[in-house]
């Protein structure tokens, strides 16, 4: 919970895009640990599921951020604006990745965070779960404030309207599929694998 709490002030007063994503990773490591701490079949299932979901959403976010920082030649948030105009594909996927990483439905992170919250309420950890929910809302607000500023607005005159390259743009669609698909549907085989891992972590036999 402390790991999640630490990210709140840094997310609200951030100026560096890559650093903002790094603090987001600190938050999600805290969420995974919280799921393990809550324990039980559901808590451990949510924690393991969140590991996978975070890896996909954060990979997507870092790939889009990489394209953006190369295009604008800066990691400073105040120097980046109008991404949707200069890089229409990257800009749209950047918005999706930001909504996904902050736990917005119907994307994959929402499913695992909701699972951990449900485990918290079911196991009687009401106060911890409510505080967790409050932190998630604050982090969503802080991160989306900066993301919206970068995505919309007027683009700098010196930045031309063009994607970085075909390959760097095409690479975005690999994690994007997982971010969207696993938010809407968890394949039975994948569900079984996550469930078996949770059983092993709980001390049972797979």
JSON list of C-alpha atoms in Angstrom, two decimals:
[
{"chain": "A", "resi": 1, "resn": "UNK", "atom": "CA", "xyz": [0.00, 0.00, 0.00]},
{"chain": "A", "resi": 2, "resn": "UNK", "atom": "CA", "xyz": [2.92, 2.32, 0.76]},
{"chain": "A", "resi": 3, "resn": "UNK", "atom": "CA", "xyz": [4.31, 1.74, -2.75]},
{"chain": "A", "resi": 4, "resn": "UNK", "atom": "CA", "xyz": [0.98, 2.82, -4.22]},
{"chain": "A", "resi": 5, "resn": "UNK", "atom": "CA", "xyz": [0.74, 5.84, -1.90]},
{"chain": "A", "resi": 6, "resn": "UNK", "atom": "CA", "xyz": [4.24, 7.06, -2.76]},
{"chain": "A", "resi": 7, "resn": "UNK", "atom": "CA", "xyz": [3.33, 7.39, -6.44]},
{"chain": "A", "resi": 8, "resn": "UNK", "atom": "CA", "xyz": [0.36, 9.71, -5.82]},
{"chain": "A", "resi": 9, "resn": "UNK", "atom": "CA", "xyz": [2.25, 13.02, -5.19]},
{"chain": "A", "resi": 10, "resn": "UNK", "atom": "CA", "xyz": [4.85, 12.25, -7.88]},
{"chain": "A", "resi": 11, "resn": "UNK", "atom": "CA", "xyz": [2.10, 11.52, -10.40]},
{"chain": "A", "resi": 12, "resn": "UNK", "atom": "CA", "xyz": [0.25, 14.75, -9.58]},
{"chain": "A", "resi": 13, "resn": "UNK", "atom": "CA", "xyz": [3.30, 17.02, -10.04]},
{"chain": "A", "resi": 14, "resn": "UNK", "atom": "CA", "xyz": [5.23, 15.31, -12.81]},
{"chain": "A", "resi": 15, "resn": "UNK", "atom": "CA", "xyz": [7.14, 16.95, -15.69]},
{"chain": "A", "resi": 16, "resn": "UNK", "atom": "CA", "xyz": [9.00, 14.02, -17.26]},
{"chain": "A", "resi": 17, "resn": "UNK", "atom": "CA", "xyz": [7.05, 11.53, -19.39]},
{"chain": "A", "resi": 18, "resn": "UNK", "atom": "CA", "xyz": [9.36, 8.55, -18.87]},
{"chain": "A", "resi": 19, "resn": "UNK", "atom": "CA", "xyz": [9.58, 9.24, -15.14]},
{"chain": "A", "resi": 20, "resn": "UNK", "atom": "CA", "xyz": [5.78, 9.32, -14.93]},
{"chain": "A", "resi": 21, "resn": "UNK", "atom": "CA", "xyz": [5.68, 5.85, -16.47]},
{"chain": "A", "resi": 22, "resn": "UNK", "atom": "CA", "xyz": [8.35, 4.65, -14.03]},
{"chain": "A", "resi": 23, "resn": "UNK", "atom": "CA", "xyz": [6.29, 5.81, -11.03]},
{"chain": "A", "resi": 24, "resn": "UNK", "atom": "CA", "xyz": [3.30, 4.07, -12.60]},
{"chain": "A", "resi": 25, "resn": "UNK", "atom": "CA", "xyz": [5.31, 0.84, -12.51]},
{"chain": "A", "resi": 26, "resn": "UNK", "atom": "CA", "xyz": [6.00, 1.39, -8.81]},
{"chain": "A", "resi": 27, "resn": "UNK", "atom": "CA", "xyz": [2.24, 1.73, -8.29]},
{"chain": "A", "resi": 28, "resn": "UNK", "atom": "CA", "xyz": [1.50, -1.52, -10.10]},
{"chain": "A", "resi": 29, "resn": "UNK", "atom": "CA", "xyz": [4.16, -3.47, -8.23]},
{"chain": "A", "resi": 30, "resn": "UNK", "atom": "CA", "xyz": [2.36, -2.28, -5.10]},
{"chain": "A", "resi": 31, "resn": "UNK", "atom": "CA", "xyz": [-0.96, -3.49, -6.50]},
{"chain": "A", "resi": 32, "resn": "UNK", "atom": "CA", "xyz": [0.48, -6.93, -7.23]},
{"chain": "A", "resi": 33, "resn": "UNK", "atom": "CA", "xyz": [1.94, -7.11, -3.72]},
{"chain": "A", "resi": 34, "resn": "UNK", "atom": "CA", "xyz": [-1.38, -5.99, -2.26]},
{"chain": "A", "resi": 35, "resn": "UNK", "atom": "CA", "xyz": [-3.13, -8.85, -4.07]},
{"chain": "A", "resi": 36, "resn": "UNK", "atom": "CA", "xyz": [-0.62, -11.32, -2.63]},
{"chain": "A", "resi": 37, "resn": "UNK", "atom": "CA", "xyz": [-1.02, -9.74, 0.82]},
{"chain": "A", "resi": 38, "resn": "UNK", "atom": "CA", "xyz": [-4.80, -10.09, 0.69]},
{"chain": "A", "resi": 39, "resn": "UNK", "atom": "CA", "xyz": [-4.21, -13.71, -0.25]},
{"chain": "A", "resi": 40, "resn": "UNK", "atom": "CA", "xyz": [-6.75, -16.42, -0.75]},
{"chain": "A", "resi": 41, "resn": "UNK", "atom": "CA", "xyz": [-7.53, -17.97, -4.12]},
{"chain": "A", "resi": 42, "resn": "UNK", "atom": "CA", "xyz": [-9.09, -14.78, -5.48]},
{"chain": "A", "resi": 43, "resn": "UNK", "atom": "CA", "xyz": [-6.41, -12.38, -4.21]},
{"chain": "A", "resi": 44, "resn": "UNK", "atom": "CA", "xyz": [-3.57, -14.49, -5.60]},
{"chain": "A", "resi": 45, "resn": "UNK", "atom": "CA", "xyz": [-5.42, -15.01, -8.87]},
{"chain": "A", "resi": 46, "resn": "UNK", "atom": "CA", "xyz": [-5.84, -11.24, -9.20]},
{"chain": "A", "resi": 47, "resn": "UNK", "atom": "CA", "xyz": [-2.16, -10.63, -8.39]},
{"chain": "A", "resi": 48, "resn": "UNK", "atom": "CA", "xyz": [-0.89, -13.12, -11.00]},
{"chain": "A", "resi": 49, "resn": "UNK", "atom": "CA", "xyz": [-3.38, -11.83, -13.56]},
{"chain": "A", "resi": 50, "resn": "UNK", "atom": "CA", "xyz": [-2.23, -8.28, -12.85]},
{"chain": "A", "resi": 51, "resn": "UNK", "atom": "CA", "xyz": [1.39, -9.26, -13.56]},
{"chain": "A", "resi": 52, "resn": "UNK", "atom": "CA", "xyz": [0.46, -10.24, -17.09]},
{"chain": "A", "resi": 53, "resn": "UNK", "atom": "CA", "xyz": [-1.96, -7.38, -17.67]},
{"chain": "A", "resi": 54, "resn": "UNK", "atom": "CA", "xyz": [0.53, -4.79, -16.43]},
{"chain": "A", "resi": 55, "resn": "UNK", "atom": "CA", "xyz": [3.28, -6.20, -18.65]},
{"chain": "A", "resi": 56, "resn": "UNK", "atom": "CA", "xyz": [1.09, -5.79, -21.73]},
{"chain": "A", "resi": 57, "resn": "UNK", "atom": "CA", "xyz": [-0.34, -2.35, -20.90]},
{"chain": "A", "resi": 58, "resn": "UNK", "atom": "CA", "xyz": [3.00, -0.90, -19.77]},
{"chain": "A", "resi": 59, "resn": "UNK", "atom": "CA", "xyz": [4.79, -2.31, -22.82]},
{"chain": "A", "resi": 60, "resn": "UNK", "atom": "CA", "xyz": [2.22, -0.58, -25.01]},
{"chain": "A", "resi": 61, "resn": "UNK", "atom": "CA", "xyz": [2.61, 2.66, -23.07]},
{"chain": "A", "resi": 62, "resn": "UNK", "atom": "CA", "xyz": [6.42, 2.60, -23.27]},
{"chain": "A", "resi": 63, "resn": "UNK", "atom": "CA", "xyz": [6.35, 1.88, -27.01]},
{"chain": "A", "resi": 64, "resn": "UNK", "atom": "CA", "xyz": [4.03, 4.82, -27.68]},
{"chain": "A", "resi": 65, "resn": "UNK", "atom": "CA", "xyz": [6.04, 7.06, -25.33]},
{"chain": "A", "resi": 66, "resn": "UNK", "atom": "CA", "xyz": [9.20, 6.04, -27.18]},
{"chain": "A", "resi": 67, "resn": "UNK", "atom": "CA", "xyz": [7.70, 7.12, -30.50]},
{"chain": "A", "resi": 68, "resn": "UNK", "atom": "CA", "xyz": [6.50, 10.39, -28.98]},
{"chain": "A", "resi": 69, "resn": "UNK", "atom": "CA", "xyz": [9.78, 11.34, -27.30]},
{"chain": "A", "resi": 70, "resn": "UNK", "atom": "CA", "xyz": [11.72, 10.59, -30.47]},
{"chain": "A", "resi": 71, "resn": "UNK", "atom": "CA", "xyz": [9.31, 12.67, -32.53]},
{"chain": "A", "resi": 72, "resn": "UNK", "atom": "CA", "xyz": [9.35, 15.65, -30.16]},
{"chain": "A", "resi": 73, "resn": "UNK", "atom": "CA", "xyz": [12.99, 15.12, -29.12]},
{"chain": "A", "resi": 74, "resn": "UNK", "atom": "CA", "xyz": [12.06, 15.69, -25.50]},
{"chain": "A", "resi": 75, "resn": "UNK", "atom": "CA", "xyz": [10.74, 13.83, -22.46]},
{"chain": "A", "resi": 76, "resn": "UNK", "atom": "CA", "xyz": [9.42, 17.05, -20.92]},
{"chain": "A", "resi": 77, "resn": "UNK", "atom": "CA", "xyz": [5.63, 16.93, -20.75]},
{"chain": "A", "resi": 78, "resn": "UNK", "atom": "CA", "xyz": [5.24, 20.69, -21.27]},
{"chain": "A", "resi": 79, "resn": "UNK", "atom": "CA", "xyz": [7.07, 20.43, -24.60]},
{"chain": "A", "resi": 80, "resn": "UNK", "atom": "CA", "xyz": [4.75, 17.75, -25.95]},
{"chain": "A", "resi": 81, "resn": "UNK", "atom": "CA", "xyz": [1.32, 18.66, -27.32]},
{"chain": "A", "resi": 82, "resn": "UNK", "atom": "CA", "xyz": [-0.91, 17.85, -30.25]},
{"chain": "A", "resi": 83, "resn": "UNK", "atom": "CA", "xyz": [0.24, 14.23, -30.51]},
{"chain": "A", "resi": 84, "resn": "UNK", "atom": "CA", "xyz": [-3.09, 13.24, -32.07]},
{"chain": "A", "resi": 85, "resn": "UNK", "atom": "CA", "xyz": [-2.38, 15.71, -34.89]},
{"chain": "A", "resi": 86, "resn": "UNK", "atom": "CA", "xyz": [1.29, 14.92, -35.48]},
{"chain": "A", "resi": 87, "resn": "UNK", "atom": "CA", "xyz": [1.04, 11.14, -34.97]},
{"chain": "A", "resi": 88, "resn": "UNK", "atom": "CA", "xyz": [-2.62, 10.11, -35.39]},
{"chain": "A", "resi": 89, "resn": "UNK", "atom": "CA", "xyz": [-2.08, 6.34, -34.93]},
{"chain": "A", "resi": 90, "resn": "UNK", "atom": "CA", "xyz": [0.44, 6.59, -32.10]},
{"chain": "A", "resi": 91, "resn": "UNK", "atom": "CA", "xyz": [-1.64, 9.32, -30.44]},
{"chain": "A", "resi": 92, "resn": "UNK", "atom": "CA", "xyz": [-4.82, 7.24, -30.38]},
{"chain": "A", "resi": 93, "resn": "UNK", "atom": "CA", "xyz": [-3.01, 4.16, -29.10]},
{"chain": "A", "resi": 94, "resn": "UNK", "atom": "CA", "xyz": [-1.23, 6.34, -26.51]},
{"chain": "A", "resi": 95, "resn": "UNK", "atom": "CA", "xyz": [-4.64, 7.40, -25.16]},
{"chain": "A", "resi": 96, "resn": "UNK", "atom": "CA", "xyz": [-5.84, 3.79, -25.07]},
{"chain": "A", "resi": 97, "resn": "UNK", "atom": "CA", "xyz": [-2.65, 2.70, -23.26]},
{"chain": "A", "resi": 98, "resn": "UNK", "atom": "CA", "xyz": [-3.04, 5.50, -20.70]},
{"chain": "A", "resi": 99, "resn": "UNK", "atom": "CA", "xyz": [-6.67, 4.60, -20.02]},
{"chain": "A", "resi": 100, "resn": "UNK", "atom": "CA", "xyz": [-5.68, 0.93, -19.76]},
{"chain": "A", "resi": 101, "resn": "UNK", "atom": "CA", "xyz": [-2.78, 1.44, -17.34]},
{"chain": "A", "resi": 102, "resn": "UNK", "atom": "CA", "xyz": [-4.97, 3.55, -15.02]},
{"chain": "A", "resi": 103, "resn": "UNK", "atom": "CA", "xyz": [-7.53, 0.76, -14.73]},
{"chain": "A", "resi": 104, "resn": "UNK", "atom": "CA", "xyz": [-10.30, 2.15, -16.92]},
{"chain": "A", "resi": 105, "resn": "UNK", "atom": "CA", "xyz": [-12.87, -0.33, -18.24]},
{"chain": "A", "resi": 106, "resn": "UNK", "atom": "CA", "xyz": [-13.11, -2.14, -20.60]},
{"chain": "A", "resi": 107, "resn": "UNK", "atom": "CA", "xyz": [-9.32, -2.62, -20.75]},
{"chain": "A", "resi": 108, "resn": "UNK", "atom": "CA", "xyz": [-7.32, -5.46, -19.18]},
{"chain": "A", "resi": 109, "resn": "UNK", "atom": "CA", "xyz": [-5.93, -3.70, -16.08]},
{"chain": "A", "resi": 110, "resn": "UNK", "atom": "CA", "xyz": [-9.49, -2.99, -14.90]},
{"chain": "A", "resi": 111, "resn": "UNK", "atom": "CA", "xyz": [-10.20, -6.73, -14.75]},
{"chain": "A", "resi": 112, "resn": "UNK", "atom": "CA", "xyz": [-7.24, -7.59, -12.51]},
{"chain": "A", "resi": 113, "resn": "UNK", "atom": "CA", "xyz": [-7.61, -4.50, -10.29]},
{"chain": "A", "resi": 114, "resn": "UNK", "atom": "CA", "xyz": [-11.31, -5.23, -9.85]},
{"chain": "A", "resi": 115, "resn": "UNK", "atom": "CA", "xyz": [-10.46, -8.85, -8.97]},
{"chain": "A", "resi": 116, "resn": "UNK", "atom": "CA", "xyz": [-8.03, -7.68, -6.26]},
{"chain": "A", "resi": 117, "resn": "UNK", "atom": "CA", "xyz": [-10.61, -5.20, -4.93]},
{"chain": "A", "resi": 118, "resn": "UNK", "atom": "CA", "xyz": [-13.25, -7.94, -4.83]},
{"chain": "A", "resi": 119, "resn": "UNK", "atom": "CA", "xyz": [-10.83, -10.20, -2.96]},
{"chain": "A", "resi": 120, "resn": "UNK", "atom": "CA", "xyz": [-10.19, -7.39, -0.46]},
{"chain": "A", "resi": 121, "resn": "UNK", "atom": "CA", "xyz": [-13.88, -6.84, 0.23]},
{"chain": "A", "resi": 122, "resn": "UNK", "atom": "CA", "xyz": [-14.66, -10.57, 0.43]},
{"chain": "A", "resi": 123, "resn": "UNK", "atom": "CA", "xyz": [-11.79, -11.21, 2.87]},
{"chain": "A", "resi": 124, "resn": "UNK", "atom": "CA", "xyz": [-12.89, -8.36, 5.16]},
{"chain": "A", "resi": 125, "resn": "UNK", "atom": "CA", "xyz": [-10.04, -5.93, 4.39]},
{"chain": "A", "resi": 126, "resn": "UNK", "atom": "CA", "xyz": [-12.52, -3.10, 3.92]},
{"chain": "A", "resi": 127, "resn": "UNK", "atom": "CA", "xyz": [-10.35, -0.16, 5.02]},
{"chain": "A", "resi": 128, "resn": "UNK", "atom": "CA", "xyz": [-7.34, -1.23, 2.94]},
{"chain": "A", "resi": 129, "resn": "UNK", "atom": "CA", "xyz": [-9.50, -1.82, -0.14]},
{"chain": "A", "resi": 130, "resn": "UNK", "atom": "CA", "xyz": [-11.22, 1.56, 0.16]},
{"chain": "A", "resi": 131, "resn": "UNK", "atom": "CA", "xyz": [-7.86, 3.34, 0.54]},
{"chain": "A", "resi": 132, "resn": "UNK", "atom": "CA", "xyz": [-6.56, 1.40, -2.46]},
{"chain": "A", "resi": 133, "resn": "UNK", "atom": "CA", "xyz": [-9.56, 2.51, -4.49]},
{"chain": "A", "resi": 134, "resn": "UNK", "atom": "CA", "xyz": [-8.95, 6.14, -3.45]},
{"chain": "A", "resi": 135, "resn": "UNK", "atom": "CA", "xyz": [-5.29, 5.95, -4.52]},
{"chain": "A", "resi": 136, "resn": "UNK", "atom": "CA", "xyz": [-6.29, 4.48, -7.89]},
{"chain": "A", "resi": 137, "resn": "UNK", "atom": "CA", "xyz": [-8.69, 7.37, -8.51]},
{"chain": "A", "resi": 138, "resn": "UNK", "atom": "CA", "xyz": [-6.05, 9.97, -7.57]},
{"chain": "A", "resi": 139, "resn": "UNK", "atom": "CA", "xyz": [-3.43, 8.37, -9.81]},
{"chain": "A", "resi": 140, "resn": "UNK", "atom": "CA", "xyz": [-5.93, 8.17, -12.67]},
{"chain": "A", "resi": 141, "resn": "UNK", "atom": "CA", "xyz": [-6.69, 11.87, -12.27]},
{"chain": "A", "resi": 142, "resn": "UNK", "atom": "CA", "xyz": [-3.03, 12.90, -12.17]},
{"chain": "A", "resi": 143, "resn": "UNK", "atom": "CA", "xyz": [-1.89, 10.77, -15.07]},
{"chain": "A", "resi": 144, "resn": "UNK", "atom": "CA", "xyz": [-4.80, 11.54, -17.38]},
{"chain": "A", "resi": 145, "resn": "UNK", "atom": "CA", "xyz": [-4.38, 15.28, -16.74]},
{"chain": "A", "resi": 146, "resn": "UNK", "atom": "CA", "xyz": [-0.93, 15.15, -18.33]},
{"chain": "A", "resi": 147, "resn": "UNK", "atom": "CA", "xyz": [-1.86, 12.61, -21.02]},
{"chain": "A", "resi": 148, "resn": "UNK", "atom": "CA", "xyz": [-4.77, 14.73, -22.25]},
{"chain": "A", "resi": 149, "resn": "UNK", "atom": "CA", "xyz": [-2.50, 17.80, -22.37]},
{"chain": "A", "resi": 150, "resn": "UNK", "atom": "CA", "xyz": [0.00, 15.90, -24.52]},
{"chain": "A", "resi": 151, "resn": "UNK", "atom": "CA", "xyz": [-2.57, 14.27, -26.80]},
{"chain": "A", "resi": 152, "resn": "UNK", "atom": "CA", "xyz": [-4.67, 17.32, -27.56]},
{"chain": "A", "resi": 153, "resn": "UNK", "atom": "CA", "xyz": [-3.88, 20.97, -28.18]},
{"chain": "A", "resi": 154, "resn": "UNK", "atom": "CA", "xyz": [-1.82, 22.58, -30.89]},
{"chain": "A", "resi": 155, "resn": "UNK", "atom": "CA", "xyz": [1.26, 20.80, -32.16]},
{"chain": "A", "resi": 156, "resn": "UNK", "atom": "CA", "xyz": [4.57, 22.71, -32.33]},
{"chain": "A", "resi": 157, "resn": "UNK", "atom": "CA", "xyz": [5.21, 24.17, -35.79]},
{"chain": "A", "resi": 158, "resn": "UNK", "atom": "CA", "xyz": [8.57, 22.42, -36.12]},
{"chain": "A", "resi": 159, "resn": "UNK", "atom": "CA", "xyz": [7.03, 18.96, -35.59]},
{"chain": "A", "resi": 160, "resn": "UNK", "atom": "CA", "xyz": [5.81, 17.48, -38.87]},
{"chain": "A", "resi": 161, "resn": "UNK", "atom": "CA", "xyz": [2.69, 15.34, -39.16]},
{"chain": "A", "resi": 162, "resn": "UNK", "atom": "CA", "xyz": [4.11, 11.86, -39.67]},
{"chain": "A", "resi": 163, "resn": "UNK", "atom": "CA", "xyz": [4.53, 8.63, -37.73]},
{"chain": "A", "resi": 164, "resn": "UNK", "atom": "CA", "xyz": [8.08, 7.71, -36.73]},
{"chain": "A", "resi": 165, "resn": "UNK", "atom": "CA", "xyz": [8.24, 4.63, -38.98]},
{"chain": "A", "resi": 166, "resn": "UNK", "atom": "CA", "xyz": [6.11, 1.75, -40.21]},
{"chain": "A", "resi": 167, "resn": "UNK", "atom": "CA", "xyz": [7.85, -0.73, -37.95]},
{"chain": "A", "resi": 168, "resn": "UNK", "atom": "CA", "xyz": [7.65, 1.33, -34.77]},
{"chain": "A", "resi": 169, "resn": "UNK", "atom": "CA", "xyz": [3.95, 1.94, -35.46]},
{"chain": "A", "resi": 170, "resn": "UNK", "atom": "CA", "xyz": [3.19, -1.69, -36.36]},
{"chain": "A", "resi": 171, "resn": "UNK", "atom": "CA", "xyz": [4.84, -2.88, -33.14]},
{"chain": "A", "resi": 172, "resn": "UNK", "atom": "CA", "xyz": [2.17, -1.06, -31.13]},
{"chain": "A", "resi": 173, "resn": "UNK", "atom": "CA", "xyz": [-0.55, -3.43, -32.29]},
{"chain": "A", "resi": 174, "resn": "UNK", "atom": "CA", "xyz": [0.99, -6.52, -30.65]},
{"chain": "A", "resi": 175, "resn": "UNK", "atom": "CA", "xyz": [0.42, -5.48, -26.99]},
{"chain": "A", "resi": 176, "resn": "UNK", "atom": "CA", "xyz": [-2.66, -3.48, -28.06]},
{"chain": "A", "resi": 177, "resn": "UNK", "atom": "CA", "xyz": [-4.47, -6.70, -28.98]},
{"chain": "A", "resi": 178, "resn": "UNK", "atom": "CA", "xyz": [-3.80, -8.16, -25.51]},
{"chain": "A", "resi": 179, "resn": "UNK", "atom": "CA", "xyz": [-4.84, -4.94, -23.74]},
{"chain": "A", "resi": 180, "resn": "UNK", "atom": "CA", "xyz": [-8.22, -4.93, -25.49]},
{"chain": "A", "resi": 181, "resn": "UNK", "atom": "CA", "xyz": [-8.85, -8.69, -25.77]},
{"chain": "A", "resi": 182, "resn": "UNK", "atom": "CA", "xyz": [-8.11, -9.56, -22.13]},
{"chain": "A", "resi": 183, "resn": "UNK", "atom": "CA", "xyz": [-10.28, -6.68, -20.98]},
{"chain": "A", "resi": 184, "resn": "UNK", "atom": "CA", "xyz": [-13.27, -8.20, -22.72]},
{"chain": "A", "resi": 185, "resn": "UNK", "atom": "CA", "xyz": [-12.54, -11.91, -22.55]},
{"chain": "A", "resi": 186, "resn": "UNK", "atom": "CA", "xyz": [-10.18, -14.21, -20.66]},
{"chain": "A", "resi": 187, "resn": "UNK", "atom": "CA", "xyz": [-9.55, -17.35, -22.74]},
{"chain": "A", "resi": 188, "resn": "UNK", "atom": "CA", "xyz": [-10.31, -20.57, -20.78]},
{"chain": "A", "resi": 189, "resn": "UNK", "atom": "CA", "xyz": [-6.77, -21.92, -21.20]},
{"chain": "A", "resi": 190, "resn": "UNK", "atom": "CA", "xyz": [-5.23, -18.69, -19.93]},
{"chain": "A", "resi": 191, "resn": "UNK", "atom": "CA", "xyz": [-7.71, -18.62, -17.01]},
{"chain": "A", "resi": 192, "resn": "UNK", "atom": "CA", "xyz": [-6.72, -22.19, -16.10]},
{"chain": "A", "resi": 193, "resn": "UNK", "atom": "CA", "xyz": [-3.00, -21.36, -16.19]},
{"chain": "A", "resi": 194, "resn": "UNK", "atom": "CA", "xyz": [-3.43, -18.30, -13.93]},
{"chain": "A", "resi": 195, "resn": "UNK", "atom": "CA", "xyz": [-5.63, -20.33, -11.58]},
{"chain": "A", "resi": 196, "resn": "UNK", "atom": "CA", "xyz": [-3.03, -23.11, -11.32]},
{"chain": "A", "resi": 197, "resn": "UNK", "atom": "CA", "xyz": [-0.25, -20.58, -10.58]},
{"chain": "A", "resi": 198, "resn": "UNK", "atom": "CA", "xyz": [-2.43, -19.05, -7.83]},
{"chain": "A", "resi": 199, "resn": "UNK", "atom": "CA", "xyz": [-2.98, -22.54, -6.34]},
{"chain": "A", "resi": 200, "resn": "UNK", "atom": "CA", "xyz": [0.78, -23.17, -6.25]},
{"chain": "A", "resi": 201, "resn": "UNK", "atom": "CA", "xyz": [1.40, -19.79, -4.59]},
{"chain": "A", "resi": 202, "resn": "UNK", "atom": "CA", "xyz": [-1.23, -20.65, -2.03]},
{"chain": "A", "resi": 203, "resn": "UNK", "atom": "CA", "xyz": [0.74, -23.75, -1.09]},
{"chain": "A", "resi": 204, "resn": "UNK", "atom": "CA", "xyz": [-1.38, -26.35, -2.84]},
{"chain": "A", "resi": 205, "resn": "UNK", "atom": "CA", "xyz": [-0.63, -28.66, -5.71]},
{"chain": "A", "resi": 206, "resn": "UNK", "atom": "CA", "xyz": [-1.43, -27.84, -9.31]}
]
